[in-house]
PDB file of C-alpha atoms and ligand atoms in Angstrom:
ATOM      1  CA  UNK A  25      -6.522 -17.619  14.267  1.00 97.00           C
ATOM      2  CA  UNK A  26      -4.274 -14.569  14.057  1.00 97.00           C
ATOM      3  CA  UNK A  27      -4.709 -12.177  11.151  1.00 98.00           C
ATOM      4  CA  UNK A  28      -2.057 -10.005   9.516  1.00 98.00           C
ATOM      5  CA  UNK A  29      -3.712  -7.464   7.209  1.00 98.00           C
ATOM      6  CA  UNK A  30      -7.322  -6.422   7.691  1.00 97.00           C
ATOM      7  CA  UNK A  31      -8.059  -4.980   4.259  1.00 96.00           C
ATOM      8  CA  UNK A  32     -10.381  -6.466   1.640  1.00 95.00           C
ATOM      9  CA  UNK A  33      -9.538 -10.152   2.147  1.00 96.00           C
ATOM     10  CA  UNK A  34      -8.586  -9.807   5.827  1.00 97.00           C
ATOM     11  CA  UNK A  35     -11.822  -7.930   6.588  1.00 96.00           C
ATOM     12  CA  UNK A  36     -13.844 -10.732   4.976  1.00 96.00           C
ATOM     13  CA  UNK A  37     -11.905 -13.364   6.953  1.00 97.00           C
ATOM     14  CA  UNK A  38     -12.230 -11.483  10.258  1.00 97.00           C
ATOM     15  CA  UNK A  39     -15.984 -11.366   9.761  1.00 96.00           C
ATOM     16  CA  UNK A  40     -16.255 -15.072   8.827  1.00 97.00           C
ATOM     17  CA  UNK A  41     -14.042 -16.116  11.763  1.00 97.00           C
ATOM     18  CA  UNK A  42     -16.016 -13.998  14.232  1.00 96.00           C
ATOM     19  CA  UNK A  43     -19.278 -15.631  13.119  1.00 96.00           C
ATOM     20  CA  UNK A  44     -17.939 -19.197  13.241  1.00 97.00           C
ATOM     21  CA  UNK A  45     -18.498 -20.813  16.668  1.00 97.00           C
ATOM     22  CA  UNK A  46     -15.551 -23.166  16.100  1.00 96.00           C
ATOM     23  CA  UNK A  47     -13.065 -20.391  15.426  1.00 97.00           C
ATOM     24  CA  UNK A  48     -11.629 -17.591  17.519  1.00 96.00           C
ATOM     25  CA  UNK A  49      -9.796 -14.487  16.359  1.00 96.00           C
ATOM     26  CA  UNK A  50      -6.710 -14.212  18.624  1.00 94.00           C
ATOM     27  CA  UNK A  51      -5.213 -11.095  17.130  1.00 96.00           C
ATOM     28  CA  UNK A  52      -5.325  -8.640  14.259  1.00 97.00           C
ATOM     29  CA  UNK A  53      -2.324  -6.696  12.997  1.00 97.00           C
ATOM     30  CA  UNK A  54      -2.392  -3.967  10.361  1.00 98.00           C
ATOM     31  CA  UNK A  55       0.035  -1.129   9.730  1.00 97.00           C
ATOM     32  CA  UNK A  56      -2.990   1.087   9.069  1.00 97.00           C
ATOM     33  CA  UNK A  57      -4.555   1.807  12.479  1.00 94.00           C
ATOM     34  CA  UNK A  58      -7.866   2.754  10.848  1.00 97.00           C
ATOM     35  CA  UNK A  59      -8.329  -0.872   9.739  1.00 97.00           C
ATOM     36  CA  UNK A  60      -8.241  -2.231  13.290  1.00 97.00           C
ATOM     37  CA  UNK A  61     -10.053   0.563  15.131  1.00 96.00           C
ATOM     38  CA  UNK A  62     -13.280  -1.438  15.527  1.00 95.00           C
ATOM     39  CA  UNK A  63     -11.588  -4.465  17.125  1.00 96.00           C
ATOM     40  CA  UNK A  64     -11.310  -4.799  20.911  1.00 95.00           C
ATOM     41  CA  UNK A  65      -8.006  -3.342  22.213  1.00 93.00           C
ATOM     42  CA  UNK A  66      -6.822  -6.664  23.565  1.00 92.00           C
ATOM     43  CA  UNK A  67      -7.084  -8.214  20.073  1.00 95.00           C
ATOM     44  CA  UNK A  68      -4.966  -5.589  18.314  1.00 96.00           C
ATOM     45  CA  UNK A  69      -1.214  -6.103  18.119  1.00 95.00           C
ATOM     46  CA  UNK A  70       1.464  -3.960  16.526  1.00 94.00           C
ATOM     47  CA  UNK A  71       4.612  -6.030  16.198  1.00 92.00           C
ATOM     48  CA  UNK A  72       6.064  -9.419  15.348  1.00 90.00           C
ATOM     49  CA  UNK A  73       7.187  -9.913  18.953  1.00 89.00           C
ATOM     50  CA  UNK A  74       3.568  -9.860  20.159  1.00 91.00           C
ATOM     51  CA  UNK A  75       2.505 -12.688  17.831  1.00 89.00           C
ATOM     52  CA  UNK A  76       3.435 -15.469  20.242  1.00 79.00           C
ATOM     53  CA  UNK A  77       2.023 -13.764  23.303  1.00 79.00           C
ATOM     54  CA  UNK A  78      -1.548 -13.525  22.011  1.00 75.00           C
ATOM     55  CA  UNK A  79      -3.219 -16.777  23.053  1.00 76.00           C
ATOM     56  CA  UNK A  80      -0.881 -18.909  20.941  1.00 87.00           C
ATOM     57  CA  UNK A  81      -2.875 -19.096  17.696  1.00 94.00           C
ATOM     58  CA  UNK A  82      -3.044 -22.438  15.881  1.00 95.00           C
ATOM     59  CA  UNK A  83      -2.750 -20.595  12.592  1.00 96.00           C
ATOM     60  CA  UNK A  84      -1.772 -17.121  11.413  1.00 97.00           C
ATOM     61  CA  UNK A  85      -3.171 -15.829   8.127  1.00 98.00           C
ATOM     62  CA  UNK A  86      -1.363 -13.179   6.101  1.00 98.00           C
ATOM     63  CA  UNK A  87      -3.657 -11.070   3.890  1.00 98.00           C
ATOM     64  CA  UNK A  88      -1.479  -7.983   3.674  1.00 98.00           C
ATOM     65  CA  UNK A  89       1.414  -7.790   1.200  1.00 97.00           C
ATOM     66  CA  UNK A  90       4.575  -9.536   0.005  1.00 97.00           C
ATOM     67  CA  UNK A  91       6.491  -7.287   2.378  1.00 97.00           C
ATOM     68  CA  UNK A  92       4.422  -8.547   5.311  1.00 98.00           C
ATOM     69  CA  UNK A  93       5.275 -12.175   4.446  1.00 98.00           C
ATOM     70  CA  UNK A  94       8.975 -11.290   4.601  1.00 97.00           C
ATOM     71  CA  UNK A  95       8.462  -9.248   7.769  1.00 97.00           C
ATOM     72  CA  UNK A  96       6.489 -11.798   9.814  1.00 97.00           C
ATOM     73  CA  UNK A  97       7.357 -15.268   8.438  1.00 97.00           C
ATOM     74  CA  UNK A  98      10.023 -15.953  11.036  1.00 97.00           C
ATOM     75  CA  UNK A  99       8.033 -14.769  14.059  1.00 96.00           C
ATOM     76  CA  UNK A 100       5.022 -16.822  12.929  1.00 97.00           C
ATOM     77  CA  UNK A 101       6.747 -20.041  11.856  1.00 97.00           C
ATOM     78  CA  UNK A 102       8.807 -20.156  15.068  1.00 95.00           C
ATOM     79  CA  UNK A 103       5.465 -20.540  16.854  1.00 94.00           C
ATOM     80  CA  UNK A 104       2.722 -21.821  14.599  1.00 96.00           C
ATOM     81  CA  UNK A 105       1.464 -22.568  11.074  1.00 96.00           C
ATOM     82  CA  UNK A 106       1.211 -19.788   8.488  1.00 97.00           C
ATOM     83  CA  UNK A 107      -1.293 -19.377   5.631  1.00 98.00           C
ATOM     84  CA  UNK A 108      -0.287 -16.742   3.092  1.00 98.00           C
ATOM     85  CA  UNK A 109      -2.218 -14.910   0.385  1.00 97.00           C
ATOM     86  CA  UNK A 110       0.690 -12.804  -0.901  1.00 97.00           C
ATOM     87  CA  UNK A 111       2.243 -15.881  -2.492  1.00 97.00           C
ATOM     88  CA  UNK A 112       4.316 -13.771  -4.900  1.00 97.00           C
ATOM     89  CA  UNK A 113       6.661 -13.185  -1.936  1.00 98.00           C
ATOM     90  CA  UNK A 114       8.073 -16.671  -2.607  1.00 98.00           C
ATOM     91  CA  UNK A 115       9.405 -15.495  -5.984  1.00 98.00           C
ATOM     92  CA  UNK A 116      12.238 -14.090  -3.881  1.00 98.00           C
ATOM     93  CA  UNK A 117      14.673 -17.041  -3.793  1.00 97.00           C
ATOM     94  CA  UNK A 118      16.236 -16.020  -0.485  1.00 98.00           C
ATOM     95  CA  UNK A 119      12.846 -15.760   1.244  1.00 98.00           C
ATOM     96  CA  UNK A 120      11.643 -19.080  -0.187  1.00 97.00           C
ATOM     97  CA  UNK A 121      14.812 -20.771   1.102  1.00 98.00           C
ATOM     98  CA  UNK A 122      14.492 -19.116   4.520  1.00 98.00           C
ATOM     99  CA  UNK A 123      10.864 -20.244   4.860  1.00 98.00           C
ATOM    100  CA  UNK A 124      11.677 -23.825   3.788  1.00 97.00           C
ATOM    101  CA  UNK A 125      14.507 -23.970   6.371  1.00 97.00           C
ATOM    102  CA  UNK A 126      12.234 -22.511   9.067  1.00 97.00           C
ATOM    103  CA  UNK A 127       9.510 -25.095   8.360  1.00 97.00           C
ATOM    104  CA  UNK A 128      12.022 -27.933   8.419  1.00 97.00           C
ATOM    105  CA  UNK A 129      13.545 -26.797  11.708  1.00 97.00           C
ATOM    106  CA  UNK A 130      10.331 -25.911  13.545  1.00 97.00           C
ATOM    107  CA  UNK A 131       8.010 -28.554  12.054  1.00 97.00           C
ATOM    108  CA  UNK A 132       5.480 -25.799  11.314  1.00 97.00           C
ATOM    109  CA  UNK A 133       3.737 -25.588   7.957  1.00 96.00           C
ATOM    110  CA  UNK A 134       3.207 -22.919   5.323  1.00 97.00           C
ATOM    111  CA  UNK A 135      -0.184 -23.139   3.597  1.00 96.00           C
ATOM    112  CA  UNK A 136      -0.992 -21.629   0.198  1.00 96.00           C
ATOM    113  CA  UNK A 137      -4.653 -21.524  -0.893  1.00 96.00           C
ATOM    114  CA  UNK A 138      -5.515 -21.861  -4.567  1.00 95.00           C
ATOM    115  CA  UNK A 139      -6.738 -18.250  -4.179  1.00 94.00           C
ATOM    116  CA  UNK A 140      -8.096 -16.685  -7.331  1.00 93.00           C
ATOM    117  CA  UNK A 141      -6.836 -19.656  -9.380  1.00 95.00           C
ATOM    118  CA  UNK A 142      -8.410 -23.037 -10.205  1.00 95.00           C
ATOM    119  CA  UNK A 143      -7.037 -26.204 -11.776  1.00 95.00           C
ATOM    120  CA  UNK A 144      -4.158 -26.575  -9.301  1.00 95.00           C
ATOM    121  CA  UNK A 145      -5.094 -30.234  -8.705  1.00 94.00           C
ATOM    122  CA  UNK A 146      -4.298 -31.330 -12.260  1.00 95.00           C
ATOM    123  CA  UNK A 147      -1.349 -28.966 -12.566  1.00 96.00           C
ATOM    124  CA  UNK A 148       0.166 -30.598  -9.498  1.00 95.00           C
ATOM    125  CA  UNK A 149      -0.653 -34.151 -10.548  1.00 96.00           C
ATOM    126  CA  UNK A 150       0.970 -33.642 -13.951  1.00 97.00           C
ATOM    127  CA  UNK A 151       4.026 -31.875 -12.496  1.00 96.00           C
ATOM    128  CA  UNK A 152       6.555 -34.486 -13.738  1.00 96.00           C
ATOM    129  CA  UNK A 153       5.075 -34.377 -17.250  1.00 98.00           C
ATOM    130  CA  UNK A 154       4.544 -30.626 -17.693  1.00 98.00           C
ATOM    131  CA  UNK A 155       5.841 -29.060 -20.892  1.00 98.00           C
ATOM    132  CA  UNK A 156       4.379 -25.536 -20.738  1.00 98.00           C
ATOM    133  CA  UNK A 157       2.420 -23.445 -18.233  1.00 98.00           C
ATOM    134  CA  UNK A 158       1.008 -20.041 -19.127  1.00 98.00           C
ATOM    135  CA  UNK A 159      -1.270 -17.594 -17.322  1.00 98.00           C
ATOM    136  CA  UNK A 160      -2.992 -14.749 -19.105  1.00 98.00           C
ATOM    137  CA  UNK A 161      -4.444 -12.261 -16.662  1.00 96.00           C
ATOM    138  CA  UNK A 162      -6.848  -9.596 -17.899  1.00 96.00           C
ATOM    139  CA  UNK A 163      -8.202  -6.841 -15.699  1.00 94.00           C
ATOM    140  CA  UNK A 164      -9.848  -3.497 -16.099  1.00 94.00           C
ATOM    141  CA  UNK A 165      -7.149  -0.754 -16.082  1.00 95.00           C
ATOM    142  CA  UNK A 166      -8.381   0.201 -12.569  1.00 93.00           C
ATOM    143  CA  UNK A 167      -7.183  -3.212 -11.394  1.00 91.00           C
ATOM    144  CA  UNK A 168      -3.672  -2.168 -12.347  1.00 93.00           C
ATOM    145  CA  UNK A 169      -4.088   1.371 -11.008  1.00 92.00           C
ATOM    146  CA  UNK A 170      -4.059   2.680 -14.595  1.00 95.00           C
ATOM    147  CA  UNK A 171      -6.248   4.627 -16.972  1.00 95.00           C
ATOM    148  CA  UNK A 172      -5.644   2.871 -20.333  1.00 96.00           C
ATOM    149  CA  UNK A 173      -8.189   3.723 -23.017  1.00 96.00           C
ATOM    150  CA  UNK A 174      -7.316   0.724 -25.165  1.00 97.00           C
ATOM    151  CA  UNK A 175      -6.136  -2.826 -24.666  1.00 97.00           C
ATOM    152  CA  UNK A 176      -2.537  -2.703 -23.400  1.00 97.00           C
ATOM    153  CA  UNK A 177      -0.162  -5.604 -22.739  1.00 98.00           C
ATOM    154  CA  UNK A 178       1.652  -4.642 -19.538  1.00 97.00           C
ATOM    155  CA  UNK A 179       3.877  -7.674 -19.163  1.00 98.00           C
ATOM    156  CA  UNK A 180       4.886 -10.796 -21.035  1.00 98.00           C
ATOM    157  CA  UNK A 181       7.516 -12.964 -19.383  1.00 98.00           C
ATOM    158  CA  UNK A 182       8.370 -15.320 -16.537  1.00 98.00           C
ATOM    159  CA  UNK A 183       6.369 -15.416 -13.307  1.00 98.00           C
ATOM    160  CA  UNK A 184       9.375 -14.539 -11.141  1.00 98.00           C
ATOM    161  CA  UNK A 185       9.659 -11.153 -12.854  1.00 98.00           C
ATOM    162  CA  UNK A 186       5.867 -10.623 -12.892  1.00 97.00           C
ATOM    163  CA  UNK A 187       5.694 -11.131  -9.105  1.00 97.00           C
ATOM    164  CA  UNK A 188       8.520  -8.647  -8.587  1.00 97.00           C
ATOM    165  CA  UNK A 189       7.091  -5.968 -10.886  1.00 96.00           C
ATOM    166  CA  UNK A 190       3.394  -6.402  -9.961  1.00 95.00           C
ATOM    167  CA  UNK A 191       3.445  -7.477  -6.297  1.00 93.00           C
ATOM    168  CA  UNK A 192      -0.261  -6.727  -5.763  1.00 91.00           C
ATOM    169  CA  UNK A 193      -1.609  -8.281  -8.930  1.00 90.00           C
ATOM    170  CA  UNK A 194      -0.347 -11.646  -9.975  1.00 92.00           C
ATOM    171  CA  UNK A 195      -0.137 -13.911  -6.920  1.00 94.00           C
ATOM    172  CA  UNK A 196      -1.856 -16.650  -8.910  1.00 95.00           C
ATOM    173  CA  UNK A 197       1.241 -16.935 -11.098  1.00 97.00           C
ATOM    174  CA  UNK A 198       3.213 -17.714  -7.940  1.00 98.00           C
ATOM    175  CA  UNK A 199       0.645 -20.320  -6.887  1.00 97.00           C
ATOM    176  CA  UNK A 200       0.886 -21.928 -10.345  1.00 97.00           C
ATOM    177  CA  UNK A 201       4.701 -21.766 -10.268  1.00 98.00           C
ATOM    178  CA  UNK A 202       4.929 -23.490  -6.901  1.00 97.00           C
ATOM    179  CA  UNK A 203       2.603 -26.276  -8.065  1.00 96.00           C
ATOM    180  CA  UNK A 204       4.035 -26.623 -11.570  1.00 97.00           C
ATOM    181  CA  UNK A 205       7.325 -25.904 -13.310  1.00 98.00           C
ATOM    182  CA  UNK A 206       8.619 -23.093 -11.135  1.00 97.00           C
ATOM    183  CA  UNK A 207       8.859 -19.313 -11.294  1.00 98.00           C
ATOM    184  CA  UNK A 208      11.279 -19.175 -14.229  1.00 98.00           C
ATOM    185  CA  UNK A 209       9.400 -21.439 -16.656  1.00 98.00           C
ATOM    186  CA  UNK A 210       5.834 -20.334 -15.867  1.00 98.00           C
ATOM    187  CA  UNK A 211       4.970 -17.668 -18.423  1.00 98.00           C
ATOM    188  CA  UNK A 212       2.721 -14.715 -17.599  1.00 98.00           C
ATOM    189  CA  UNK A 213       0.926 -12.219 -19.767  1.00 98.00           C
ATOM    190  CA  UNK A 214      -0.849  -9.289 -18.119  1.00 97.00           C
ATOM    191  CA  UNK A 215      -3.375  -7.323 -20.102  1.00 97.00           C
ATOM    192  CA  UNK A 216      -5.099  -4.087 -19.136  1.00 97.00           C
ATOM    193  CA  UNK A 217      -8.451  -4.085 -20.948  1.00 96.00           C
ATOM    194  CA  UNK A 218     -10.985  -1.213 -20.626  1.00 96.00           C
ATOM    195  CA  UNK A 219     -13.733  -3.604 -21.856  1.00 95.00           C
ATOM    196  CA  UNK A 220     -13.047  -5.990 -18.945  1.00 94.00           C
ATOM    197  CA  UNK A 221     -15.684  -5.844 -16.191  1.00 92.00           C
ATOM    198  CA  UNK A 222     -14.463  -8.986 -14.422  1.00 93.00           C
ATOM    199  CA  UNK A 223     -10.944 -10.088 -13.565  1.00 92.00           C
ATOM    200  CA  UNK A 224     -10.198 -12.909 -16.017  1.00 95.00           C
ATOM    201  CA  UNK A 225      -7.411 -15.436 -15.516  1.00 96.00           C
ATOM    202  CA  UNK A 226      -6.703 -18.121 -18.108  1.00 97.00           C
ATOM    203  CA  UNK A 227      -4.398 -20.944 -17.066  1.00 98.00           C
ATOM    204  CA  UNK A 228      -3.173 -23.095 -19.972  1.00 98.00           C
ATOM    205  CA  UNK A 229      -0.973 -26.117 -19.512  1.00 98.00           C
ATOM    206  CA  UNK A 230       0.535 -28.639 -21.899  1.00 98.00           C
ATOM    207  CA  UNK A 231       1.791 -31.971 -20.628  1.00 98.00           C
ATOM    208  CA  UNK A 232       3.000 -35.214 -22.213  1.00 97.00           C
ATOM    209  CA  UNK A 233      -0.545 -36.622 -22.331  1.00 97.00           C
ATOM    210  CA  UNK A 234      -2.622 -33.605 -23.324  1.00 97.00           C
ATOM    211  CA  UNK A 235      -3.683 -30.112 -22.417  1.00 97.00           C
ATOM    212  CA  UNK A 236      -5.824 -28.185 -19.953  1.00 98.00           C
ATOM    213  CA  UNK A 237      -7.313 -24.704 -20.160  1.00 98.00           C
ATOM    214  CA  UNK A 238      -9.021 -23.128 -17.145  1.00 98.00           C
ATOM    215  CA  UNK A 239     -10.747 -19.821 -17.724  1.00 97.00           C
ATOM    216  CA  UNK A 240     -11.865 -17.938 -14.615  1.00 96.00           C
ATOM    217  CA  UNK A 241     -13.921 -14.762 -14.581  1.00 95.00           C
ATOM    218  CA  UNK A 242     -14.777 -13.094 -11.295  1.00 91.00           C
ATOM    219  CA  UNK A 243     -15.837  -9.632 -10.273  1.00 90.00           C
ATOM    220  CA  UNK A 244     -13.122  -7.701  -8.477  1.00 87.00           C
ATOM    221  CA  UNK A 245     -13.684  -7.188  -4.755  1.00 85.00           C
ATOM    222  CA  UNK A 246     -13.685  -3.768  -3.049  1.00 84.00           C
ATOM    223  CA  UNK A 247     -10.009  -3.736  -3.991  1.00 84.00           C
ATOM    224  CA  UNK A 248     -10.043  -3.683  -7.826  1.00 81.00           C
ATOM    225  CA  UNK A 249      -6.693  -5.521  -7.881  1.00 80.00           C
ATOM    226  CA  UNK A 250      -8.158  -8.469  -5.950  1.00 78.00           C
ATOM    227  CA  UNK A 251     -10.583 -11.091  -7.288  1.00 78.00           C
ATOM    228  CA  UNK A 252     -13.539 -11.722  -4.995  1.00 83.00           C
ATOM    229  CA  UNK A 253     -12.923 -15.499  -5.078  1.00 91.00           C
ATOM    230  CA  UNK A 254      -9.547 -15.344  -3.277  1.00 93.00           C
ATOM    231  CA  UNK A 255     -11.054 -14.615   0.141  1.00 95.00           C
ATOM    232  CA  UNK A 256     -13.488 -17.545  -0.175  1.00 95.00           C
ATOM    233  CA  UNK A 257     -10.604 -19.836  -1.076  1.00 95.00           C
ATOM    234  CA  UNK A 258      -8.614 -18.737   1.990  1.00 96.00           C
ATOM    235  CA  UNK A 259     -11.558 -19.367   4.328  1.00 96.00           C
ATOM    236  CA  UNK A 260     -12.212 -22.742   2.714  1.00 95.00           C
ATOM    237  CA  UNK A 261      -8.591 -23.765   3.324  1.00 95.00           C
ATOM    238  CA  UNK A 262      -8.802 -22.514   6.921  1.00 96.00           C
ATOM    239  CA  UNK A 263     -11.810 -24.789   7.551  1.00 95.00           C
ATOM    240  CA  UNK A 264     -10.061 -27.744   5.873  1.00 93.00           C
ATOM    241  CA  UNK A 265      -7.022 -27.254   8.115  1.00 93.00           C
ATOM    242  CA  UNK A 266      -9.318 -27.067  11.152  1.00 91.00           C
ATOM    243  CA  UNK A 267     -11.254 -30.180  10.209  1.00 88.00           C
ATOM    244  CA  UNK A 268      -8.133 -32.159   9.336  1.00 81.00           C
ATOM    245  CA  UNK A 269      -9.574 -33.135   5.967  1.00 69.00           C
ATOM    246  CA  UNK A 270      -7.363 -32.145   3.090  1.00 68.00           C
ATOM    247  CA  UNK A 271      -8.604 -32.529  -0.453  1.00 60.00           C
ATOM    248  CA  UNK A 272      -6.060 -31.600  -3.065  1.00 56.00           C
TER     249      UNK A 272
HETATM  250  N1  NAD B  11      -3.333 -15.669  -3.637  1.00 83.91           N
HETATM  251  C1  NAD B  11      -4.240 -15.060  -4.375  1.00 83.91           C
HETATM  252  O1  NAD B  11      -4.847 -15.655  -5.273  1.00 83.91           O
HETATM  253  C2  NAD B  11      -4.553 -13.630  -4.105  1.00 83.91           C
HETATM  254  C3  NAD B  11      -5.694 -13.043  -4.687  1.00 83.91           C
HETATM  255  C4  NAD B  11      -5.972 -11.720  -4.385  1.00 83.91           C
HETATM  256  C5  NAD B  11      -5.131 -10.982  -3.564  1.00 83.91           C
HETATM  257  N2  NAD B  11      -4.012 -11.570  -3.054  1.00 83.91           N
HETATM  258  C6  NAD B  11      -3.072 -10.804  -2.188  1.00 83.91           C
HETATM  259  O2  NAD B  11      -3.578 -10.794  -0.868  1.00 83.91           O
HETATM  260  C7  NAD B  11      -3.091  -9.625  -0.188  1.00 83.91           C
HETATM  261  C8  NAD B  11      -4.277  -8.888   0.447  1.00 83.91           C
HETATM  262  O3  NAD B  11      -5.162  -8.440  -0.584  1.00 83.91           O
HETATM  263  P1  NAD B  11      -6.298  -7.372  -0.254  1.00 83.91           P
HETATM  264  O4  NAD B  11      -7.076  -7.186  -1.497  1.00 83.91           O
HETATM  265  O5  NAD B  11      -6.982  -7.736   1.015  1.00 83.91           O
HETATM  266  O6  NAD B  11      -5.390  -6.056  -0.005  1.00 83.91           O
HETATM  267  P2  NAD B  11      -5.847  -4.696   0.723  1.00 83.91           P
HETATM  268  O7  NAD B  11      -4.917  -3.653   0.190  1.00 83.91           O
HETATM  269  O8  NAD B  11      -7.300  -4.477   0.625  1.00 83.91           O
HETATM  270  O9  NAD B  11      -5.497  -4.983   2.267  1.00 83.91           O
HETATM  271  C9  NAD B  11      -4.175  -5.200   2.727  1.00 83.91           C
HETATM  272  C10 NAD B  11      -4.090  -4.746   4.184  1.00 83.91           C
HETATM  273  O10 NAD B  11      -2.823  -5.162   4.699  1.00 83.91           O
HETATM  274  C11 NAD B  11      -2.197  -4.075   5.357  1.00 83.91           C
HETATM  275  N3  NAD B  11      -0.733  -4.248   5.210  1.00 83.91           N
HETATM  276  C12 NAD B  11      -0.015  -4.220   4.070  1.00 83.91           C
HETATM  277  N4  NAD B  11       1.282  -4.448   4.326  1.00 83.91           N
HETATM  278  C13 NAD B  11       1.393  -4.617   5.666  1.00 83.91           C
HETATM  279  C14 NAD B  11       2.484  -4.877   6.547  1.00 83.91           C
HETATM  280  N5  NAD B  11       3.744  -4.977   6.094  1.00 83.91           N
HETATM  281  N6  NAD B  11       2.220  -5.020   7.871  1.00 83.91           N
HETATM  282  C15 NAD B  11       0.952  -4.885   8.350  1.00 83.91           C
HETATM  283  N7  NAD B  11      -0.111  -4.624   7.566  1.00 83.91           N
HETATM  284  C16 NAD B  11       0.092  -4.500   6.247  1.00 83.91           C
HETATM  285  C17 NAD B  11      -2.721  -2.813   4.676  1.00 83.91           C
HETATM  286  O11 NAD B  11      -2.660  -1.688   5.538  1.00 83.91           O
HETATM  287  C18 NAD B  11      -4.142  -3.206   4.324  1.00 83.91           C
HETATM  288  O12 NAD B  11      -5.068  -2.877   5.347  1.00 83.91           O
HETATM  289  C19 NAD B  11      -2.365  -8.782  -1.252  1.00 83.91           C
HETATM  290  O13 NAD B  11      -0.974  -8.986  -1.175  1.00 83.91           O
HETATM  291  C20 NAD B  11      -2.915  -9.344  -2.550  1.00 83.91           C
HETATM  292  O14 NAD B  11      -2.017  -9.162  -3.622  1.00 83.91           O
HETATM  293  C21 NAD B  11      -3.723 -12.869  -3.292  1.00 83.91           C
END
């Protein structure tokens, strides 16, 4: 496994991979040298061109940023499969198209974990019958890098715009969009709430045969923008890919 981004989620994954006898960490890449200083020199890479040369990983995981997805997608998908956490990158139509074309041409796959979201299975199953999809995301102001003293609605609109305006916060809206009715019809509300101790995401869907509401509360990780559950979801998907058993 190659790893792009060794921050909160990437650090967790690097540790899990290193302790798993069936996995090997081929390379780590992070624009912040501090983050990779404890890894052996031969594992650290600095550019897209080095991705292929490092022991040909079976999978590269991005846990960095939307920008990193755009920066490395081509180099990775020319060589191997790609699992991304910064799913909001796909709200950019041109990048989504480029990645789809790359996958078609190379036969490589792009994997998206459910991340901090749950309920994707039913969302996906009901895709042809979906009428409405809404995500309400509540975090402590710190999670938005703010200092609000009272409840403040920061955004209310389509997921495509939310992903563009809040690239570090609302990846789950991209995951829901890709599995549901798309970035333009998935509605997002983002609320900064000083009373909020946990990140809370509420996914509500209406379809021709009924409704579903999934309410998730999880403590933020070391990075207050990031729910602690996302890293577990990424590692779970990594193991499913490795074992060849895919449960959707
Ligand atoms: N899919 C989900 O449900 C979900 C949930 C939480 C977080 N995320 C996303 O996952 C990503 C990682 O989250 P995190 O909490 O670990 O972030 P973090 O800020 O703790 O770590 C990100 C690391 O990536 C590095 N980085 C950023 N851009 C880079 C680039 N272009 N090239 C190389 N290195 C780069 C940074 O230096 C940093 O060390 C973020 O984009 C976050 O929004 C997704």
